[in-house]
Amino acid sequence: MGKFTKAATILAVAGGLSACVNSDLERAGVGAAAGLGTALILDTNPVVGAGVGAAAGALCDDVNLC
């Protein structure tokens, strides 16, 4: 399985889990986990991946994405 496929799988699972959470903090946690997993698969900085994921998770309802 290629890196892109693994990253897409993580993001799809995280997207599905984000529907199960209610608060910005919970969405930030799911986003951080997805960002971390994606960063590890793509061999990039895991701290940056988790930070970007957490920010995206916390703000996704503000821009009507989740």
N, CA, C and O atoms as a MOPAC input file, in Angstrom:
PM7 MOZYME 1SCF
protein

 N      0.85800 1    -1.17300 1     0.00000 1
 C      0.00000 1     0.00000 1     0.00000 1
 C      0.90200 1     1.23200 1     0.00000 1
 O      1.82000 1     1.33700 1     0.81300 1
 N      0.63700 1     2.15400 1    -0.90800 1
 C      1.45700 1     3.34900 1    -1.03700 1
 C      1.20000 1     4.36200 1     0.06800 1
 O      0.21700 1     4.28300 1     0.80500 1
 N      2.12300 1     5.31900 1     0.15500 1
 C      2.00600 1     6.35100 1     1.18900 1
 C      0.71800 1     7.15000 1     1.03200 1
 O      0.04200 1     7.45200 1     2.01600 1
 N      0.38200 1     7.49200 1    -0.21500 1
 C     -0.82400 1     8.28600 1    -0.43500 1
 C     -2.06200 1     7.51800 1     0.01000 1
 O     -2.96200 1     8.09900 1     0.61500 1
 N     -2.11900 1     6.24400 1    -0.27700 1
 C     -3.26800 1     5.42900 1     0.10000 1
 C     -3.39400 1     5.33500 1     1.60800 1
 O     -4.49900 1     5.41300 1     2.14500 1
 N     -2.27000 1     5.17000 1     2.30100 1
 C     -2.29900 1     5.10800 1     3.76700 1
 C     -2.76200 1     6.43500 1     4.36100 1
 O     -3.58100 1     6.45800 1     5.28000 1
 N     -2.23800 1     7.53700 1     3.83300 1
 C     -2.63400 1     8.84900 1     4.33500 1
 C     -4.11400 1     9.10400 1     4.06800 1
 O     -4.81200 1     9.64000 1     4.92900 1
 N     -4.59500 1     8.73200 1     2.89800 1
 C     -6.00800 1     8.91700 1     2.56800 1
 C     -6.88900 1     8.07500 1     3.48500 1
 O     -7.97200 1     8.50800 1     3.87800 1
 N     -6.43300 1     6.88400 1     3.82200 1
 C     -7.19300 1     6.02600 1     4.73500 1
 C     -7.29100 1     6.65800 1     6.10900 1
 O     -8.36400 1     6.66900 1     6.71200 1
 N     -6.18100 1     7.18600 1     6.61200 1
 C     -6.19200 1     7.83900 1     7.92200 1
 C     -7.13800 1     9.02700 1     7.91800 1
 O     -7.91400 1     9.21400 1     8.85500 1
 N     -7.07400 1     9.82400 1     6.86900 1
 C     -7.94900 1    10.99800 1     6.80700 1
 C     -9.41500 1    10.60500 1     6.69600 1
 O    -10.27700 1    11.27900 1     7.25900 1
 N     -9.70900 1     9.53500 1     5.98400 1
 C    -11.09700 1     9.07400 1     5.87000 1
 C    -11.61500 1     8.57700 1     7.21400 1
 O    -12.74800 1     8.87200 1     7.59200 1
 N    -10.79900 1     7.83300 1     7.92600 1
 C    -11.20700 1     7.34100 1     9.24900 1
 C    -11.39000 1     8.50700 1    10.20800 1
 O    -12.35800 1     8.54300 1    10.96900 1
 N    -10.47200 1     9.45300 1    10.17500 1
 C    -10.59000 1    10.62100 1    11.05500 1
 C    -11.83000 1    11.43500 1    10.70600 1
 O    -12.51400 1    11.94300 1    11.59500 1
 N    -12.11500 1    11.55600 1     9.43200 1
 C    -13.32500 1    12.27000 1     9.02300 1
 C    -14.57900 1    11.59500 1     9.52800 1
 O    -15.52900 1    12.25700 1     9.94400 1
 N    -14.57800 1    10.27400 1     9.49000 1
 C    -15.72100 1     9.53000 1    10.01900 1
 C    -15.85000 1     9.68200 1    11.52300 1
 O    -16.95800 1     9.79900 1    12.04700 1
 N    -14.72100 1     9.68200 1    12.21900 1
 C    -14.75600 1     9.84700 1    13.67400 1
 C    -15.15300 1    11.25500 1    14.07900 1
 O    -15.73900 1    11.44800 1    15.14400 1
 N    -14.84600 1    12.23000 1    13.25500 1
 C    -15.16000 1    13.60500 1    13.62000 1
 C    -16.66800 1    13.82500 1    13.72800 1
 O    -17.11000 1    14.75700 1    14.40000 1
 N    -17.44500 1    12.99100 1    13.08200 1
 C    -18.89700 1    13.10800 1    13.18700 1
 C    -19.38700 1    12.64800 1    14.55600 1
 O    -20.50700 1    12.97000 1    14.95300 1
 N    -18.56200 1    11.90200 1    15.27500 1
 C    -18.96000 1    11.36200 1    16.57500 1
 C    -18.63100 1    12.29100 1    17.72700 1
 O    -18.98700 1    11.99000 1    18.86600 1
 N    -17.97700 1    13.38900 1    17.47900 1
 C    -17.56500 1    14.29300 1    18.55000 1
 C    -18.37300 1    15.57600 1    18.47600 1
 O    -18.88300 1    15.94700 1    17.41900 1
 N    -18.48000 1    16.24600 1    19.61300 1
 C    -19.35100 1    17.40900 1    19.68400 1
 C    -18.62300 1    18.72600 1    19.90200 1
 O    -19.10300 1    19.77300 1    19.46600 1
 N    -17.48300 1    18.69500 1    20.56400 1
 C    -16.83400 1    19.95900 1    20.91300 1
 C    -15.61100 1    20.21100 1    20.03700 1
 O    -15.09700 1    19.30400 1    19.38300 1
 N    -15.16300 1    21.44900 1    20.04100 1
 C    -13.96000 1    21.80900 1    19.30800 1
 C    -12.75000 1    21.05700 1    19.84300 1
 O    -11.87600 1    20.66500 1    19.07000 1
 N    -12.68900 1    20.85000 1    21.15200 1
 C    -11.56100 1    20.14100 1    21.74800 1
 C    -11.49400 1    18.69400 1    21.27300 1
 O    -10.41500 1    18.18600 1    20.96800 1
 N    -12.63500 1    18.03900 1    21.21100 1
 C    -12.66000 1    16.65900 1    20.72600 1
 C    -12.27100 1    16.58700 1    19.25300 1
 O    -11.52100 1    15.69800 1    18.84900 1
 N    -12.78100 1    17.52300 1    18.45000 1
 C    -12.42000 1    17.54900 1    17.02600 1
 C    -10.93800 1    17.84700 1    16.84900 1
 O    -10.30400 1    17.31900 1    15.93500 1
 N    -10.37600 1    18.69500 1    17.72200 1
 C     -8.94700 1    18.98300 1    17.66000 1
 C     -8.13600 1    17.73000 1    17.96100 1
 O     -7.09900 1    17.50100 1    17.33900 1
 N     -8.59200 1    16.92200 1    18.90100 1
 C     -7.89800 1    15.67600 1    19.21800 1
 C     -7.91200 1    14.70000 1    18.05200 1
 O     -6.89400 1    14.08000 1    17.74300 1
 N     -9.05300 1    14.56300 1    17.41100 1
 C     -9.14800 1    13.68000 1    16.24500 1
 C     -8.27500 1    14.21800 1    15.11900 1
 O     -7.59300 1    13.45200 1    14.43900 1
 N     -8.29500 1    15.52400 1    14.92200 1
 C     -7.46300 1    16.13100 1    13.88000 1
 C     -5.97700 1    15.95900 1    14.15500 1
 O     -5.19300 1    15.70100 1    13.24100 1
 N     -5.59300 1    16.10200 1    15.42300 1
 C     -4.18600 1    15.92900 1    15.79000 1
 C     -3.73800 1    14.49500 1    15.53200 1
 O     -2.64100 1    14.26800 1    15.02100 1
 N     -4.57200 1    13.53800 1    15.87800 1
 C     -4.22700 1    12.13600 1    15.63900 1
 C     -4.10000 1    11.85300 1    14.14200 1
 O     -3.18500 1    11.15000 1    13.71400 1
 N     -5.01200 1    12.39600 1    13.35800 1
 C     -4.95100 1    12.19800 1    11.90800 1
 C     -3.72400 1    12.87900 1    11.31500 1
 O     -3.05500 1    12.31500 1    10.44900 1
 N     -3.43000 1    14.07700 1    11.77500 1
 C     -2.25100 1    14.79300 1    11.28000 1
 C     -0.96200 1    14.09100 1    11.66200 1
 O     -0.02900 1    14.02200 1    10.86200 1
 N     -0.90600 1    13.57500 1    12.87000 1
 C      0.27600 1    12.84400 1    13.32300 1
 C      0.47800 1    11.57600 1    12.49600 1
 O      1.58300 1    11.30400 1    12.02400 1
 N     -0.58200 1    10.81100 1    12.32700 1
 C     -0.48200 1     9.58200 1    11.54200 1
 C     -0.07900 1     9.84700 1    10.11400 1
 O      0.74500 1     9.12700 1     9.55000 1
 N     -0.65100 1    10.87100 1     9.52900 1
 C     -0.31400 1    11.21900 1     8.15000 1
 C      1.14100 1    11.66400 1     8.04100 1
 O      1.84100 1    11.28500 1     7.10200 1
 N      1.59300 1    12.46400 1     8.99800 1
 C      2.98900 1    12.92400 1     8.98100 1
 C      3.96000 1    11.75900 1     9.12500 1
 O      5.00300 1    11.73500 1     8.47200 1
 N      3.62600 1    10.80300 1     9.96700 1
 C      4.50700 1     9.64900 1    10.13400 1
 C      4.56900 1     8.80300 1     8.86900 1
 O      5.63700 1     8.30800 1     8.50700 1
 N      3.45400 1     8.63500 1     8.20700 1
 C      3.43500 1     7.85600 1     6.97100 1
 C      4.20400 1     8.55900 1     5.86900 1
 O      4.92200 1     7.91900 1     5.10100 1
 N      4.05800 1     9.85900 1     5.79000 1
 C      4.70500 1    10.62000 1     4.72600 1
 C      6.13300 1    11.03000 1     5.06900 1
 O      6.77700 1    11.73300 1     4.29000 1
 N      6.63200 1    10.60200 1     6.21800 1
 C      7.99600 1    10.92000 1     6.67200 1
 C      8.25400 1    12.41600 1     6.74300 1
 O      9.29000 1    12.90300 1     6.29100 1
 N      7.28900 1    13.14700 1     7.32100 1
 C      7.46300 1    14.57600 1     7.54600 1
 C      7.47900 1    14.82100 1     9.04700 1
 O      7.44600 1    13.87100 1     9.83000 1
 N      7.52800 1    16.06600 1     9.45000 1
 C      7.61800 1    16.42800 1    10.86000 1
 C      6.30700 1    16.09100 1    11.57700 1
 O      5.26800 1    16.66700 1    11.25300 1
 N      6.33800 1    15.16500 1    12.54600 1
 C      5.10000 1    14.76700 1    13.22100 1
 C      4.50400 1    15.86700 1    14.10300 1
 O      3.28700 1    15.91200 1    14.28900 1
 N      5.33500 1    16.74400 1    14.64300 1
 C      4.82500 1    17.83500 1    15.48300 1
 C      4.01900 1    18.81000 1    14.63400 1
 O      2.94400 1    19.25600 1    15.03500 1
 N      4.53900 1    19.13100 1    13.47700 1
 C      3.82600 1    20.02700 1    12.56600 1
 C      2.54000 1    19.36200 1    12.08500 1
 O      1.49500 1    20.01000 1    12.01300 1
 N      2.61100 1    18.07300 1    11.75500 1
 C      1.42100 1    17.35000 1    11.31600 1
 C      0.32800 1    17.34700 1    12.36800 1
 O     -0.84300 1    17.57200 1    12.06200 1
 N      0.71700 1    17.09100 1    13.61500 1
 C     -0.27300 1    17.08900 1    14.70000 1
 C     -0.83700 1    18.48500 1    14.93000 1
 O     -2.03100 1    18.63800 1    15.18700 1
 N      0.00600 1    19.49300 1    14.84000 1
 C     -0.45400 1    20.87300 1    15.03400 1
 C     -1.42300 1    21.31800 1    13.95500 1
 O     -2.45200 1    21.92800 1    14.24400 1
 N     -1.09200 1    21.01600 1    12.72800 1
 C     -1.97500 1    21.38100 1    11.61000 1
 C     -3.28900 1    20.60700 1    11.71100 1
 O     -4.36500 1    21.16100 1    11.48700 1
 N     -3.18700 1    19.32200 1    12.04900 1
 C     -4.39800 1    18.52100 1    12.20600 1
 C     -5.29200 1    19.02100 1    13.32100 1
 O     -6.51300 1    19.06600 1    13.17400 1
 N     -4.67900 1    19.40100 1    14.45100 1
 C     -5.45700 1    19.91900 1    15.57800 1
 C     -6.15000 1    21.22300 1    15.21200 1
 O     -7.31900 1    21.42300 1    15.54300 1
 N     -5.43900 1    22.10300 1    14.53400 1
 C     -6.03600 1    23.37200 1    14.11700 1
 C     -7.17800 1    23.14100 1    13.13400 1
 O     -8.23500 1    23.76200 1    13.24300 1
 N     -6.95800 1    22.25000 1    12.18200 1
 C     -8.00700 1    21.95700 1    11.20600 1
 C     -9.22400 1    21.32700 1    11.88700 1
 O    -10.36100 1    21.65500 1    11.55100 1
 N     -8.98900 1    20.43000 1    12.83600 1
 C    -10.09700 1    19.80600 1    13.53900 1
 C    -10.89500 1    20.78800 1    14.37200 1
 O    -12.12500 1    20.73900 1    14.40200 1
 N    -10.18600 1    21.68000 1    15.04800 1
 C    -10.87500 1    22.65800 1    15.89900 1
 C    -11.66700 1    23.67000 1    15.09600 1
 O    -12.69700 1    24.16200 1    15.55600 1
 N    -11.20000 1    23.98200 1    13.91100 1
 C    -11.84500 1    25.03700 1    13.11000 1
 C    -12.77900 1    24.51500 1    12.02200 1
 O    -13.41800 1    25.30700 1    11.32900 1
 N    -12.86800 1    23.19800 1    11.86100 1
 C    -13.63200 1    22.67900 1    10.72000 1
 C    -15.11900 1    23.04300 1    10.79300 1
 O    -15.75000 1    23.24300 1     9.75500 1
 N    -15.68800 1    23.13300 1    11.99500 1
 C    -17.10800 1    23.50200 1    12.06200 1
 C    -17.32100 1    24.98600 1    11.81600 1
 O    -18.41200 1    25.39300 1    11.41900 1
 N    -16.29100 1    25.80500 1    12.04600 1
 C    -16.41200 1    27.23400 1    11.81300 1
 C    -16.50300 1    27.57400 1    10.33400 1
 O    -17.05800 1    28.60600 1     9.95800 1
 N    -15.95700 1    26.70300 1     9.50200 1
 C    -16.02300 1    26.92800 1     8.05300 1
 C    -16.96200 1    25.92800 1     7.38400 1
 O    -16.91300 1    25.73100 1     6.17000 1
 N    -17.81100 1    25.30500 1     8.18400 1
 C    -18.84700 1    24.36600 1     7.73300 1
 C    -18.30900 1    23.16500 1     6.95300 1
 O    -18.88800 1    22.76600 1     5.94300 1
 N    -17.18600 1    22.58700 1     7.43100 1
 C    -16.66400 1    21.37300 1     6.81400 1
 C    -17.07900 1    20.12200 1     7.57400 1
 O    -17.08100 1    19.02700 1     7.01200 1
 N    -17.42700 1    20.27500 1     8.83800 1
 C    -17.84300 1    19.09500 1     9.60400 1
 C    -19.04100 1    19.40900 1    10.47700 1
 O    -19.52900 1    18.53400 1    11.19300 1

